[in-house]
Each structure stands twice: as structure tokens, then as C-alpha cells.
Coordinates of C-alpha atoms and ligand atoms in Angstrom, one line a residue:
X1 CA -0.8 33.7 -10.6
X2 CA 2.3 32.9 -12.5
X3 CA 5.6 32.8 -10.6
X4 CA 9.0 33.2 -12.1
X5 CA 11.2 33.3 -9.1
X6 CA 11.7 29.6 -8.5
X7 CA 14.8 28.0 -9.8
X8 CA 14.7 24.3 -9.2
X9 CA 17.8 22.2 -8.6
X10 CA 19.3 20.7 -11.8
X11 CA 17.3 23.0 -14.1
X12 CA 18.9 25.1 -16.8
X13 CA 17.2 28.3 -15.7
X14 CA 14.1 29.9 -14.3
X15 CA 10.8 28.1 -14.9
X16 CA 7.3 29.4 -15.1
X17 CA 5.5 27.7 -12.2
X18 CA 1.8 28.1 -11.5
X19 CA 1.2 24.6 -10.2
X20 CA -0.6 23.9 -6.9
X21 CA -1.2 20.3 -6.6
X22 CA -4.6 18.8 -6.2
X23 CA -5.0 16.3 -3.4
X24 CA -5.3 12.6 -4.2
X25 CA -7.8 11.9 -1.4
X26 CA -7.2 8.3 -0.4
X27 CA -9.5 8.7 2.6
X28 CA -12.6 9.5 0.7
X29 CA -11.9 7.1 -2.1
X30 CA -11.3 4.3 0.4
X31 CA -14.6 5.1 2.1
X32 CA -16.4 4.7 -1.2
X33 CA -14.6 1.4 -1.9
X34 CA -15.5 0.1 1.5
X35 CA -19.2 1.2 1.0
X36 CA -19.3 -0.7 -2.3
X37 CA -17.8 -3.8 -0.7
X38 CA -20.4 -3.7 2.1
X39 CA -23.2 -3.6 -0.5
X40 CA -21.6 -6.7 -2.2
X41 CA -21.3 -8.5 1.2
X42 CA -24.8 -7.6 2.1
X43 CA -26.1 -8.9 -1.2
X44 CA -24.3 -12.2 -0.6
X45 CA -25.7 -12.5 2.9
X46 CA -29.2 -11.8 1.7
X47 CA -29.0 -14.9 -0.4
X48 CA -27.9 -17.0 2.5
X49 CA -24.3 -17.2 1.5
X50 CA -21.4 -17.6 4.0
X51 CA -19.9 -14.3 5.4
X52 CA -16.5 -13.4 4.0
X53 CA -14.0 -13.8 6.8
X54 CA -10.5 -12.4 7.5
X55 CA -8.3 -13.7 10.2
X56 CA -6.0 -11.0 11.6
X57 CA -2.9 -12.1 13.6
X58 CA -1.1 -9.7 15.8
X59 CA 2.0 -10.9 17.6
X60 CA 3.2 -8.6 20.5
X61 CA 2.3 -5.1 21.5
X62 CA 4.1 -2.8 19.0
X63 CA 2.0 0.4 19.3
X64 CA 2.0 1.2 15.5
X65 CA 1.1 -2.3 14.6
X66 CA -1.7 -2.3 17.2
X67 CA -3.1 0.9 15.5
X68 CA -2.9 -0.6 12.0
X69 CA -4.6 -3.8 13.1
X70 CA -7.3 -1.8 14.9
X71 CA -7.9 0.2 11.6
X72 CA -8.1 -3.1 9.6
X73 CA -10.6 -4.6 12.0
X74 CA -12.7 -1.5 12.0
X75 CA -12.7 -1.5 8.2
X76 CA -14.0 -5.1 8.3
X77 CA -16.8 -4.0 10.5
X78 CA -17.7 -1.2 8.1
X79 CA -17.8 -3.7 5.2
X80 CA -19.7 -6.3 7.2
X81 CA -16.7 -8.7 6.7
X82 CA -16.2 -11.0 9.7
X83 CA -12.8 -10.5 11.3
X84 CA -11.3 -13.1 13.6
X85 CA -8.8 -11.7 16.1
X86 CA -5.7 -13.7 17.1
X87 CA -3.7 -11.5 19.4
X88 CA -0.6 -13.4 20.5
X89 CA 2.0 -12.6 23.1
X90 CA 5.4 -11.3 22.0
X91 CA 6.9 -14.6 23.4
X92 CA 5.1 -16.6 20.7
X93 CA 7.4 -19.1 19.0
X94 CA 7.7 -19.5 15.3
X95 CA 6.4 -23.1 15.7
X96 CA 3.3 -21.8 17.5
X97 CA 2.6 -19.2 14.9
X98 CA 3.1 -21.7 12.0
X99 CA 0.7 -24.1 13.8
X100 CA -2.0 -21.3 13.9
X101 CA -1.5 -20.5 10.2
X102 CA -1.8 -24.3 9.4
X103 CA -5.1 -24.3 11.3
X104 CA -6.4 -21.2 9.5
X105 CA -5.3 -22.6 6.1
X106 CA -7.3 -25.7 6.7
X107 CA -10.4 -23.8 7.9
X108 CA -12.9 -23.6 5.0
X109 CA -14.6 -20.7 6.8
X110 CA -11.6 -18.5 6.6
X111 CA -11.0 -16.6 3.3
X112 CA -8.0 -14.4 4.2
X113 CA -5.1 -14.6 6.7
X114 CA -3.1 -11.5 7.6
X115 CA -0.1 -11.6 9.9
X116 CA 0.8 -8.0 10.9
X117 CA 4.4 -7.1 10.3
X118 CA 6.9 -6.6 11.9
X119 CA 7.2 -9.8 13.9
X120 CA 9.3 -10.4 17.0
X121 CA 12.9 -11.3 16.4
X122 CA 12.5 -15.0 17.1
X123 CA 10.2 -15.4 14.1
X124 CA 11.3 -15.3 10.5
X125 CA 8.8 -13.3 8.4
X126 CA 9.6 -15.0 5.1
X127 CA 8.9 -18.5 6.6
X128 CA 5.6 -17.2 8.0
X129 CA 4.6 -15.6 4.7
X130 CA 5.4 -18.7 2.7
X131 CA 3.3 -20.8 5.1
X132 CA 0.1 -18.9 4.3
X133 CA -1.9 -20.6 1.6
X134 CA -1.4 -18.3 -1.5
X135 CA -5.1 -18.2 -2.1
X136 CA -5.6 -16.8 1.5
X137 CA -2.7 -14.4 1.2
X138 CA -4.8 -11.2 1.2
X139 CA -1.7 -9.1 1.9
X140 CA -0.3 -10.3 -1.5
X141 CA 3.1 -10.9 0.1
X142 CA 3.6 -14.6 -0.8
X143 CA 6.3 -15.2 -3.5
X144 CA 3.6 -17.0 -5.6
X145 CA 1.4 -13.9 -5.7
X146 CA 4.4 -11.5 -6.3
X147 CA 5.5 -13.9 -9.1
X148 CA 2.0 -13.9 -10.7
X149 CA 2.2 -10.1 -10.7
X150 CA 5.7 -10.2 -12.3
X151 CA 4.3 -12.3 -15.2
X152 CA 1.2 -10.0 -15.6
X153 CA -1.2 -12.6 -14.2
X154 CA -2.1 -10.9 -10.9
X155 CA -4.4 -12.7 -8.4
X156 CA -4.0 -11.4 -4.9
X157 CA -1.9 -8.2 -5.2
X158 CA 0.1 -6.5 -2.5
X159 CA -2.2 -4.1 -0.8
X160 CA -0.2 -0.8 -0.7
X161 CA 0.9 -0.9 -4.3
X162 CA -2.6 -2.0 -5.3
X163 CA -4.1 1.0 -3.4
X164 CA -1.6 3.4 -5.0
X165 CA -2.6 2.1 -8.4
X166 CA -6.3 2.6 -7.6
X167 CA -5.6 6.2 -6.7
X168 CA -3.3 6.8 -9.7
X169 CA -5.9 5.5 -12.1
X170 CA -8.3 8.2 -10.9
X171 CA -6.0 10.8 -12.5
X172 CA -4.1 8.7 -15.2
X173 CA -6.6 6.7 -17.3
X174 CA -3.6 5.7 -19.5
X175 CA -0.2 5.4 -18.0
X176 CA 1.6 4.0 -21.0
X177 CA 4.9 5.7 -21.7
X178 CA 5.0 7.7 -18.5
X179 CA 8.2 7.8 -16.5
X180 CA 7.6 6.3 -13.1
X181 CA 10.1 6.4 -10.2
X182 CA 9.7 4.2 -7.2
X183 CA 11.9 5.2 -4.3
X184 CA 12.3 2.1 -2.0
X185 CA 12.8 -1.5 -3.1
X186 CA 11.2 -3.5 -0.2
X187 CA 9.6 -6.8 -0.9
X188 CA 6.2 -5.7 0.2
X189 CA 5.9 -2.2 -1.3
X190 CA 8.7 -1.0 -3.6
X191 CA 9.2 -4.2 -5.7
X192 CA 5.5 -5.0 -6.3
X193 CA 4.9 -1.2 -6.9
X194 CA 7.4 -1.3 -9.8
X195 CA 5.7 -4.4 -11.2
X196 CA 2.3 -2.7 -11.0
X197 CA 3.5 0.3 -12.9
X198 CA 5.3 -1.8 -15.4
X199 CA 2.1 -3.7 -16.1
X200 CA 0.4 -0.4 -16.9
X201 CA 3.1 0.4 -19.5
X202 CA 5.2 2.9 -17.5
X203 CA 8.9 3.2 -17.9
X204 CA 9.9 2.2 -14.4
X205 CA 13.0 3.1 -12.4
X206 CA 13.4 1.7 -8.9
X207 CA 15.7 3.6 -6.6
X208 CA 17.2 2.2 -3.4
X209 CA 19.3 3.6 -0.6
X210 CA 22.4 3.4 -2.7
X211 CA 21.0 5.4 -5.6
X212 CA 23.3 8.3 -6.4
X213 CA 21.4 10.6 -8.7
X214 CA 18.0 10.6 -7.0
X215 CA 17.2 14.3 -7.7
X216 CA 18.0 13.9 -11.4
X217 CA 15.8 10.7 -11.6
X218 CA 13.0 12.4 -9.8
X219 CA 13.0 15.5 -12.0
X220 CA 12.4 13.1 -15.0
X221 CA 9.5 11.3 -13.4
X222 CA 5.9 11.8 -14.3
X223 CA 4.9 9.6 -11.4
X224 CA 6.9 9.4 -8.2
X225 CA 6.1 6.8 -5.5
X226 CA 8.1 7.0 -2.3
X227 CA 8.2 4.1 0.2
X228 CA 11.3 4.4 2.4
X229 CA 10.2 5.5 5.8
X230 CA 12.5 8.6 6.1
X231 CA 10.8 11.9 6.9
X232 CA 11.1 14.4 4.0
X233 CA 13.7 12.3 2.1
X234 CA 12.4 13.5 -1.2
X235 CA 12.8 17.3 -1.5
X236 CA 10.1 19.3 -3.1
X237 CA 12.5 20.8 -5.6
X238 CA 13.1 17.4 -7.0
X239 CA 9.6 17.0 -8.2
X240 CA 8.9 17.7 -11.9
X241 CA 6.3 20.3 -12.7
X242 CA 3.0 18.6 -13.2
X243 CA 4.1 15.2 -11.8
X244 CA 1.9 12.9 -9.7
X245 CA 3.3 12.1 -6.2
X246 CA 2.2 9.1 -4.0
X247 CA 3.8 9.2 -0.6
X248 CA 3.7 5.8 1.2
X249 CA 5.7 6.9 4.2
X250 CA 4.1 7.5 7.6
X251 CA 6.7 8.9 10.0
X252 CA 6.3 10.4 13.4
X253 CA 8.5 13.5 14.1
X254 CA 10.0 14.1 17.5
X255 CA 7.3 16.7 18.2
X256 CA 4.6 14.1 17.6
X257 CA 3.5 15.3 14.2
X258 CA 3.0 12.7 11.4
X259 CA 4.7 13.3 8.0
X260 CA 5.5 11.4 4.9
X261 CA 8.7 10.7 2.9
X262 CA 8.1 13.7 0.6
X263 CA 8.6 17.3 1.6
X264 CA 4.9 18.0 1.1
X265 CA 4.7 21.9 1.2
X266 CA 7.2 22.4 -1.6
X267 CA 6.3 19.3 -3.6
X268 CA 2.7 20.4 -3.7
X269 CA 3.7 23.7 -5.4
X270 CA 5.2 21.7 -8.3
X271 CA 3.1 18.5 -8.6
X272 CA -0.2 18.3 -10.3
X273 CA -1.5 15.6 -7.9
X274 CA -0.1 14.6 -4.5
X275 CA -1.2 12.3 -1.7
X276 CA -1.4 13.8 1.8
X277 CA 0.0 12.0 4.9
X278 CA -2.1 11.0 6.7
X279 CA -5.2 10.4 4.5
X280 CA -3.6 9.4 1.3
X281 CA -2.1 5.9 0.7
X282 CA -2.7 4.5 4.2
X283 CA -6.5 4.2 3.9
X284 CA -6.1 2.8 0.4
X285 CA -4.0 -0.1 1.8
X286 CA -6.9 -1.0 4.0
X287 CA -9.4 -0.8 1.2
X288 CA -7.2 -3.0 -0.9
X289 CA -7.0 -5.6 1.9
X290 CA -10.8 -5.8 1.9
X291 CA -11.0 -6.0 -1.9
X292 CA -8.5 -8.9 -1.7
X293 CA -10.6 -10.6 1.0
X294 CA -13.7 -10.5 -1.2
X295 CA -11.6 -11.8 -4.1
X296 CA -10.2 -14.6 -1.9
X297 CA -13.9 -15.4 -0.9
X298 CA -14.8 -15.6 -4.6
X299 CA -11.9 -18.0 -5.2
X300 CA -13.0 -20.2 -2.3
X301 CA -16.7 -20.1 -3.4
X302 CA -16.0 -20.9 -7.0
Ligands
GUN1 N1 2.9 -3.8 8.5 C1 2.9 -2.6 7.9 N2 2.1 -2.6 6.8 C2 1.6 -3.8 6.7 C3 0.7 -4.5 5.8 O1 0.2 -3.9 4.8 N3 0.5 -5.8 6.0 C4 1.0 -6.4 7.1 N4 0.7 -7.7 7.2 N5 1.8 -5.9 8.0 C5 2.1 -4.6 7.8

């Protein structure tokens, strides 16, 4: 059915809109990726090789972090990757955490080290990230790994942007020349996300909390990635007809419901492809973590 009644913000007149977005199903794609990884791990083990191993460090009892870490450990189980749990009290000092990282860096049986963020206030996250050996930095947060991505020589890539790219590539075989808007400029998501899209030949705009003309920028974007952490920040009317939308936000509303950073209902009437929340980018982050762990294993086994 063709609708003529919608007049989007900042348009010069009525548009013809028949779009209902298709879902970019991160959950099922991530399950396929984890299955493939398990087959690779099983093949390694069948030849007597060492089991790929991920050390996961959780400091404190933040409920959201505990859930994320549980999901990562479960994904390791599904991929037959060994996970080592280091659950530390919230009173852990920076010196103690750095000593544990030094020990894991030196352990030839450990391929990847993940320190779940955020950390308690007494610990500086940047100092912690820089202490992880870059070839065990399976989060892809270390400045060395971000720098390699910046010069188009990626090794271990930041997991959320990597997962978004894996999803986007299922619907955009060639992204060259597309306008991509990244909303959010964090070190761990927004910035590496922009670098990933740049590497694929997109014309990239990175918006931040000070950006004044966000609706105008969004209406020009063929690809919109939003990673701010504010429920429904990006209005559905701002999405260009036929665009692809990746929503990184996971927000809990006062009534307990989970929603993303994009106004899903309206955006999905305009976009061609959109990620749901939950079930979109989140599972892809975990799948990328396991891919990085296998890549780190290969680096250590070479
Ligand atoms: N906290 C929220 N997301 C992440 C992530 O991808 N990695 C780590 N280490 N901490 C997080």
C-alpha cells in the first residue's frame, strides 16, 4: 500500500512512503557465527591443539555488567571456548587489578583478556585498557588497536562496531559512497564505528551531544548508527526513506521495558533495514568478541 499522508520534518512536501523496514536480525546471525566458531574450535581440539581461552574480569556487582558478563561466558560455552572467571570485589584497587592483568598477559594459556566496563571510581579505565597486551585486547579498546584501525590495518577490532559492520554487510555488499551518520563519539563505539565505515568507503559524519542539526544530518544518511544511551533520542521522522539503521542503545524505561536510542516504530516505517532492541547489535557484540578471541589465539599460535 502506498501512503501519501506523511510529511516528514525538513522535507519540502509530501512524500510517497511504502517502506516497512526489514529486521536486521543480530540474534540469529550471531548464533550462526558462534556455531561456525565452535566448529573451528572443535577442529582444533580434535588435532590435540590447546583450547582458545578468554579471561573475563568483572569488578563489583553492577547488575547490567553482571548480565553482560554472564552472556559472554555463556557464548564461550556455546563456542567451546574456555572462559576464566575473575570476579573481584568493588573495593579492588587499581594496583590489584593491574597486577592481575600483568599475570594474565604473561600466561601463554590465555588468548584474550576482557575487563568489563564500567569500573569502580577508584580505577582509571584508560590505565587498565593500556595495560592489556594489545594482542590479548579482544575488546579492541587499546589505543594500539584503535590506531591500527585508523590507518586501515585492523587487527583486533572493537567488538560493537565490528558486529555492526558484520550486520551491515549482509545488506550492503558495497558501501562506497554511502552517507553514514554515527551518533555518539565514545572511544569504544562511536569513534571506531566511524573508522570502520570510513574504511568501507562511506562518507562519514560523527555527531556528538553538541551537534545542532542532527535531524538534517540524519535525513541525508543512507546508514545511521546510534550509540548514545538515550531512549528514543533519534526520532523516526529523521530517518531517510530506505535508510539502514543500527541502534546500539540498550535503555531500560521506568516501566521496565527495554528500548534503543532510535524511535523504533516510526523509524521502521521509513527505513529499509533496522536492528531491533533487544536482539540486534547486542548479540553481535558478543559474537565479535569470540571472533576476536579466535583471532588472538591464531596470533599466539603462529
Ligand atoms: N561494557 C559495556 N559494553 C562493553 C564491552 O563491549 N566490553 C567491555 N569490556 N565492557 C563493556
